[in-house]
Amino acid sequence: MSDDARRLRAVDVVIVGGGWAGSIMAKEMTEAGRSVVMLERGPDRSTAADGAYPASIDELEANFRYKLFQDLSKNTVTIRNNSRQTALPYRRMAAFLPGEGVGGAGLHWSGVHFRIPPDDLRLRTRVIEKYGAKFIPEGMNLQDYGVSYEELEPFFDKAEKVFGTSGEAYMVKGQVVGKGNVFSPSRSDHFPLPALKDVYTAHLFRKAAAEVGFHPYSLPAANASRQYINPYGVQMGPCNFCGYCSGYACYMYSKASPNVNILPVLRRHPLFELRAGCHVMKVELDAEGRRATGVTYTDPDGAVVTQPAEMVILTAFQFHNVRLMLLSGIGRPYDPARNEGVVGRNFVYQNVTTSNVWLDRGIDTNQYIGAGGGGVAFDDFNSENFDHGPLGFVGGSPVWVNQAGVKAIAAAHSGGPPGTPRWGSAWKAGVIDTYRHSLRIDAHGANMAYRDVYLDLDPTWKDAYGQPLLRMTFDWKDNDIRMNRYVVDRIGDVAKAMGARRVNLTKREFGRPFDTRQYQTTHLGGGAVMGTDPGTSALNRYLQSWDVHNVFVIGANAFPQGTGYNPTGMVAALAYWAAHHIRTTYLAHPGPLAG
Amino acid sequence: MQGLAGAAACSTVLAALPARSSPPASYAPRFFTPAEWAFLVAACDRLIPADENGPGALALDVPRFIDMQMDTPYAHGAQWYMQAPFVPGPDNLGYQLPHAPRDLYRRGIAGMDAHAATRHGRPFAGLAPALQDDLLRGAENGGMTFGDLPSTAFFDQLLANVMEGAFSDPVHGGNTGLGGWIMLGFPGARADFMDWVDRYGAHYPLGSVSISGETA
């Protein structure tokens, strides 16, 4: 198809995907004086148009008709639990909700904005140091990221300032400065904005968690607690806890998004061009397959177009980046039988379960009040903050109340306490009691990487452009189920201290497969991971393809295994980290940044 | 105690809502045939019945909402991946049928009425509430198939749309008088709690409001 494609004038950099990673890379490359074309397969979007109050806060359209999300009719994935099964198409949105359109998932995300625990970046090394190599379960592909917290710290700091992140530090420049997360590493600076106020349920959780002996802290939120102007000169308004974050373009301009925080500046830059409605099908390589020459895409009129470029930066959603590498022949595809090859390897998810606590009927929990990134967490059972030795599992889980605003249709679907019918008068009584007087507590755990959990191309189903769908082979593993069950029991301790009238602890069950029908989270990761060994990573520690040096791949695809935290903060920091090394080294001396 | 007083005030509002056992005669369904409409009205009345906790699906015009939805791209399956082949698989791998929502209703209602006729000699809408509940529970639990359509696929579609109709913004044709939101205690498009976020445990005093500015 590329032979018939219309060929455009070459640019310095082509960026595939208009979300956080793409917008950051485009900003950095234009700052470096490079011409940039950003290709986004979805429509152009802006907060002014897509976040206008009140029409935009329509729960049916936003959360049940998926206005800002991926058009599954054109492109989806197939899923199976193990390689003996036939993978079947993910035909309806449910378990995860990838974005589409300018801003990507960064337009409709919630706003939880974490760094990463330093131990998570060198988890393989750390686990072996503490517990010995035999502690790693058979079949777990535990790896290090190949980059340290100290190296990434300036880029976490930069991202927080661009996002206008609200939070309270624990330690700045080695000095204890506040009531932040006692397990978090030292920072070079405070959060740009103070923490959001606690909603009532978070306030109760904070008090109860401290009583039990845990160490509660305010979730770092890219929801502005005050009016803010970021380093690019764009303005954010103060969050009013409206409760319409996830699935919406924030009408208050309080939730950070590429559309609010970066694109208003980029769109005016003479070196920047955004092309929406352009679906990239392939990265074009030279005859030897060692160098990218550009990309081929379908434009909004259906014409096939080739855009030549000196550099190609893939910044689509995690699994689209992996698929594009497989479709383009960049890197060796993963072979689970031999545990060899790298593209598709170490595909991971987020190990989340949500428990419920009912308080006295005289107390209104006002669950509709919320900020997507706000809340209170404790990290006593996250990362390597606790002794895994006697517990016998790898990984951990922060625990939190992250009341992002529960709305009416979602509440109706959630229903009443376990055992309540799904309809009829008993359902009504249960759902009213639950909505008015209960709260939710999440165990937001890490998912480890396993040899037989991976991504490849599906042999049967195709997208609207005739290309194979990506195939996911995924299931929950014993190690991760045991971790979840241990941490959820700690939620039971906190619920008791809250004076719960009733508690429903939700735990992962042994033998119950991954269920694509129930929403869990869109925190998918891995599949084209970073590292220092080309035998186990598709990208070097600068997120550069080991095989095709002028291709960089930025996203949660780079995580060698899951962490307990939400991915966006880490993705943004990795984007700035990669951009820094492209600007300071690669542009002057194009070639492999790691040998 | 503030919360209790607030709840009592809410109940007063609910009691003032007109109790209705059928949708307004003025609405003429565009998608559903008269027989299908009779099923839909009867089923909605059982799925969310009017009771002491608030209005039912009929007072909230849920059947009207569902009929209006049938004219949207969603109901034509435009948001679902509908490429063949359609291969059956384990339930946990999700929906694998070639039917869009409109087809699910057409086939599902015909199937439900056929089962009602076989077992009880008349269509679903003509049965006593207890028998209707039995049939709905049977469909929910997978006790029937309608051709290639497992009853659960139809029931889940119906229940999801009923919940949407009762609790979405009235702009879509349901949640009449904001009755669903009042019952639940959801303020709708109010969407500004700057001054209420730290009023811990207190009952929020302002009524629900819709996108069009309708208040309760």
Tab-separated table of C-alpha atoms in Angstrom, chain A residues 53-61 64-66 70-76 79-81 85-93 197-201 203 238-244 251-252 361-366 368-370 406-409 411-413 421-429 431-432 435-436 460-464 469 513-517, chain B residues 1-4 7 10 46-51 53-56 65 69 72 74 77-97 99 104 133 136-137 140 153 155-157 159-161 163-164 167-169 171-172 181-194 196-204 209 211:
chain	number	residue	atom	x	y	z
A	53	TYR	CA	-20.872	23.643	30.887
A	54	PRO	CA	-23.554	22.391	31.296
A	55	ALA	CA	-24.021	20.347	28.102
A	56	SER	CA	-20.777	18.419	28.559
A	57	ILE	CA	-21.616	17.023	32.003
A	58	ASP	CA	-23.997	14.465	30.605
A	59	GLU	CA	-23.254	11.131	32.263
A	60	LEU	CA	-25.065	9.085	29.618
A	61	GLU	CA	-23.085	10.577	26.735
A	64	PHE	CA	-22.111	5.242	28.835
A	65	ARG	CA	-21.856	6.291	25.174
A	66	TYR	CA	-18.112	6.939	25.489
A	70	GLN	CA	-11.831	4.943	21.266
A	71	ASP	CA	-14.150	4.031	18.397
A	72	LEU	CA	-14.193	0.251	18.828
A	73	SER	CA	-16.144	-0.201	15.603
A	74	LYS	CA	-12.955	0.662	13.711
A	75	ASN	CA	-10.261	-0.859	15.878
A	76	THR	CA	-10.151	-2.989	18.997
A	79	ILE	CA	-8.476	-11.101	24.379
A	80	ARG	CA	-7.969	-14.545	25.827
A	81	ASN	CA	-6.884	-15.816	29.231
A	85	GLN	CA	-7.866	-20.389	24.003
A	86	THR	CA	-9.091	-18.588	20.893
A	87	ALA	CA	-8.870	-14.881	21.630
A	88	LEU	CA	-12.164	-13.078	20.956
A	89	PRO	CA	-12.747	-9.445	20.036
A	90	TYR	CA	-13.331	-6.870	22.750
A	91	ARG	CA	-16.540	-5.744	21.043
A	92	ARG	CA	-17.973	-3.412	23.688
A	93	MET	CA	-16.249	-1.018	26.074
A	197	LYS	CA	-9.144	19.655	50.586
A	198	ASP	CA	-10.240	16.219	51.801
A	199	VAL	CA	-13.785	15.289	50.884
A	200	TYR	CA	-15.657	13.834	53.857
A	201	THR	CA	-15.006	10.187	53.083
A	203	HIS	CA	-11.244	12.767	55.882
A	238	PRO	CA	-9.357	26.151	40.846
A	239	CYS	CA	-11.095	22.764	41.151
A	240	ASN	CA	-14.626	23.081	42.557
A	241	PHE	CA	-15.064	19.342	43.263
A	242	CYS	CA	-17.834	19.101	40.654
A	243	GLY	CA	-17.292	15.354	40.342
A	244	TYR	CA	-17.099	15.293	36.531
A	251	TYR	CA	-15.203	22.558	32.335
A	252	MET	CA	-13.364	24.401	35.142
A	361	ARG	CA	-27.796	6.263	57.997
A	362	GLY	CA	-27.594	9.659	59.712
A	363	ILE	CA	-24.364	10.409	57.820
A	364	ASP	CA	-24.456	11.536	54.193
A	365	THR	CA	-21.258	10.571	52.401
A	366	ASN	CA	-22.079	12.913	49.467
A	368	TYR	CA	-21.143	13.025	44.076
A	369	ILE	CA	-18.624	15.556	45.438
A	370	GLY	CA	-15.135	14.823	44.230
A	406	VAL	CA	-20.055	9.029	41.784
A	407	LYS	CA	-22.915	9.882	39.457
A	408	ALA	CA	-26.430	8.501	39.199
A	409	ILE	CA	-26.273	5.923	36.398
A	411	ALA	CA	-24.558	4.304	41.219
A	412	ALA	CA	-27.617	2.503	39.839
A	413	HIS	CA	-25.404	-0.064	38.109
A	421	PRO	CA	-31.108	-8.170	43.712
A	422	ARG	CA	-30.198	-6.163	40.602
A	423	TRP	CA	-33.753	-4.787	40.197
A	424	GLY	CA	-37.103	-4.391	41.939
A	425	SER	CA	-37.950	-2.795	45.278
A	426	ALA	CA	-35.115	-4.491	47.164
A	427	TRP	CA	-32.614	-3.101	44.659
A	428	LYS	CA	-34.109	0.366	45.071
A	429	ALA	CA	-33.777	0.329	48.841
A	431	VAL	CA	-29.004	1.408	45.990
A	432	ILE	CA	-30.424	4.455	47.821
A	435	TYR	CA	-25.406	5.897	47.394
A	436	ARG	CA	-26.255	8.104	50.344
A	460	THR	CA	-8.282	-13.777	12.473
A	461	TRP	CA	-9.778	-10.378	13.178
A	462	LYS	CA	-8.866	-7.142	11.401
A	463	ASP	CA	-9.443	-3.421	11.897
A	464	ALA	CA	-11.342	-1.116	9.551
A	469	LEU	CA	-6.002	-6.606	15.587
A	513	PRO	CA	-10.213	-15.507	35.230
A	514	PHE	CA	-9.780	-11.937	34.052
A	515	ASP	CA	-13.247	-10.749	33.110
A	516	THR	CA	-13.446	-8.355	30.173
A	517	ARG	CA	-17.044	-7.413	30.995
B	1	MET	CA	-29.112	14.718	62.661
B	2	GLN	CA	-28.907	17.188	59.845
B	3	GLY	CA	-28.796	14.262	57.451
B	4	LEU	CA	-31.997	12.733	58.798
B	7	ALA	CA	-33.817	12.881	54.117
B	10	CYS	CA	-36.626	14.731	50.397
B	46	ARG	CA	-41.313	-4.575	37.344
B	47	LEU	CA	-37.620	-3.660	37.059
B	48	ILE	CA	-38.113	-0.333	38.849
B	49	PRO	CA	-41.497	-0.452	40.536
B	50	ALA	CA	-43.054	2.597	42.193
B	51	ASP	CA	-42.868	2.121	45.960
B	53	ASN	CA	-38.748	4.737	48.190
B	54	GLY	CA	-39.729	6.741	45.126
B	55	PRO	CA	-41.101	6.725	41.619
B	56	GLY	CA	-40.945	3.743	39.299
B	65	PHE	CA	-36.110	6.982	26.898
B	69	GLN	CA	-32.338	5.687	22.215
B	72	THR	CA	-29.171	6.722	18.044
B	74	TYR	CA	-25.475	3.302	19.644
B	77	GLY	CA	-24.291	-1.026	17.015
B	78	ALA	CA	-22.186	1.804	15.595
B	79	GLN	CA	-20.028	1.908	18.730
B	80	TRP	CA	-19.374	-1.821	18.916
B	81	TYR	CA	-16.839	-3.874	16.991
B	82	MET	CA	-19.177	-5.855	14.718
B	83	GLN	CA	-16.756	-7.592	12.359
B	84	ALA	CA	-17.234	-11.291	11.664
B	85	PRO	CA	-16.545	-14.026	12.477
B	86	PHE	CA	-18.770	-14.209	15.549
B	87	VAL	CA	-17.408	-17.083	17.584
B	88	PRO	CA	-18.936	-18.178	20.890
B	89	GLY	CA	-16.615	-18.280	23.881
B	90	PRO	CA	-16.521	-18.214	27.645
B	91	ASP	CA	-18.748	-15.575	29.249
B	92	ASN	CA	-15.798	-13.700	30.740
B	93	LEU	CA	-14.482	-12.848	27.257
B	94	GLY	CA	-17.563	-10.734	26.680
B	95	TYR	CA	-20.316	-10.199	24.165
B	96	GLN	CA	-19.775	-12.126	20.906
B	97	LEU	CA	-23.131	-11.948	19.114
B	99	HIS	CA	-26.816	-8.316	17.249
B	104	LEU	CA	-31.523	-7.535	20.832
B	133	ASP	CA	-41.067	-11.375	37.881
B	136	LEU	CA	-37.632	-11.761	34.214
B	137	ARG	CA	-35.628	-13.730	36.786
B	140	GLU	CA	-31.654	-12.815	34.064
B	153	ALA	CA	-27.820	-10.967	26.617
B	155	PHE	CA	-31.921	-9.031	29.914
B	156	ASP	CA	-28.584	-7.289	30.501
B	157	GLN	CA	-29.274	-4.933	27.602
B	159	LEU	CA	-31.636	-3.631	32.522
B	160	ALA	CA	-28.720	-1.398	31.502
B	161	ASN	CA	-31.009	0.822	29.425
B	163	MET	CA	-31.049	2.208	34.642
B	164	GLU	CA	-29.841	4.755	32.105
B	167	PHE	CA	-30.972	8.191	36.090
B	168	SER	CA	-29.684	10.093	33.042
B	169	ASP	CA	-30.321	13.740	32.338
B	171	VAL	CA	-32.671	15.696	27.959
B	172	HIS	CA	-32.627	12.049	26.844
B	181	TRP	CA	-32.020	11.838	40.975
B	182	ILE	CA	-34.200	13.063	43.847
B	183	MET	CA	-34.785	9.486	44.961
B	184	LEU	CA	-31.073	8.759	44.916
B	185	GLY	CA	-29.930	12.098	46.324
B	186	PHE	CA	-27.919	13.102	43.253
B	187	PRO	CA	-27.774	16.845	42.491
B	188	GLY	CA	-27.303	16.353	38.744
B	189	ALA	CA	-25.638	19.190	36.867
B	190	ARG	CA	-25.186	21.268	40.054
B	191	ALA	CA	-21.474	20.494	39.716
B	192	ASP	CA	-20.020	23.086	42.066
B	193	PHE	CA	-19.190	22.041	45.610
B	194	MET	CA	-16.422	24.499	46.388
B	196	TRP	CA	-19.585	22.173	50.494
B	197	VAL	CA	-16.530	19.925	50.167
B	198	ASP	CA	-15.587	20.262	53.855
B	199	ARG	CA	-19.116	20.388	55.330
B	200	TYR	CA	-18.537	16.907	56.677
B	201	GLY	CA	-21.509	14.544	56.902
B	202	ALA	CA	-24.021	17.310	56.273
B	203	HIS	CA	-26.998	16.936	53.986
B	204	TYR	CA	-26.572	18.989	50.813
B	209	VAL	CA	-30.823	20.481	38.486
B	211	ILE	CA	-28.647	20.420	31.951
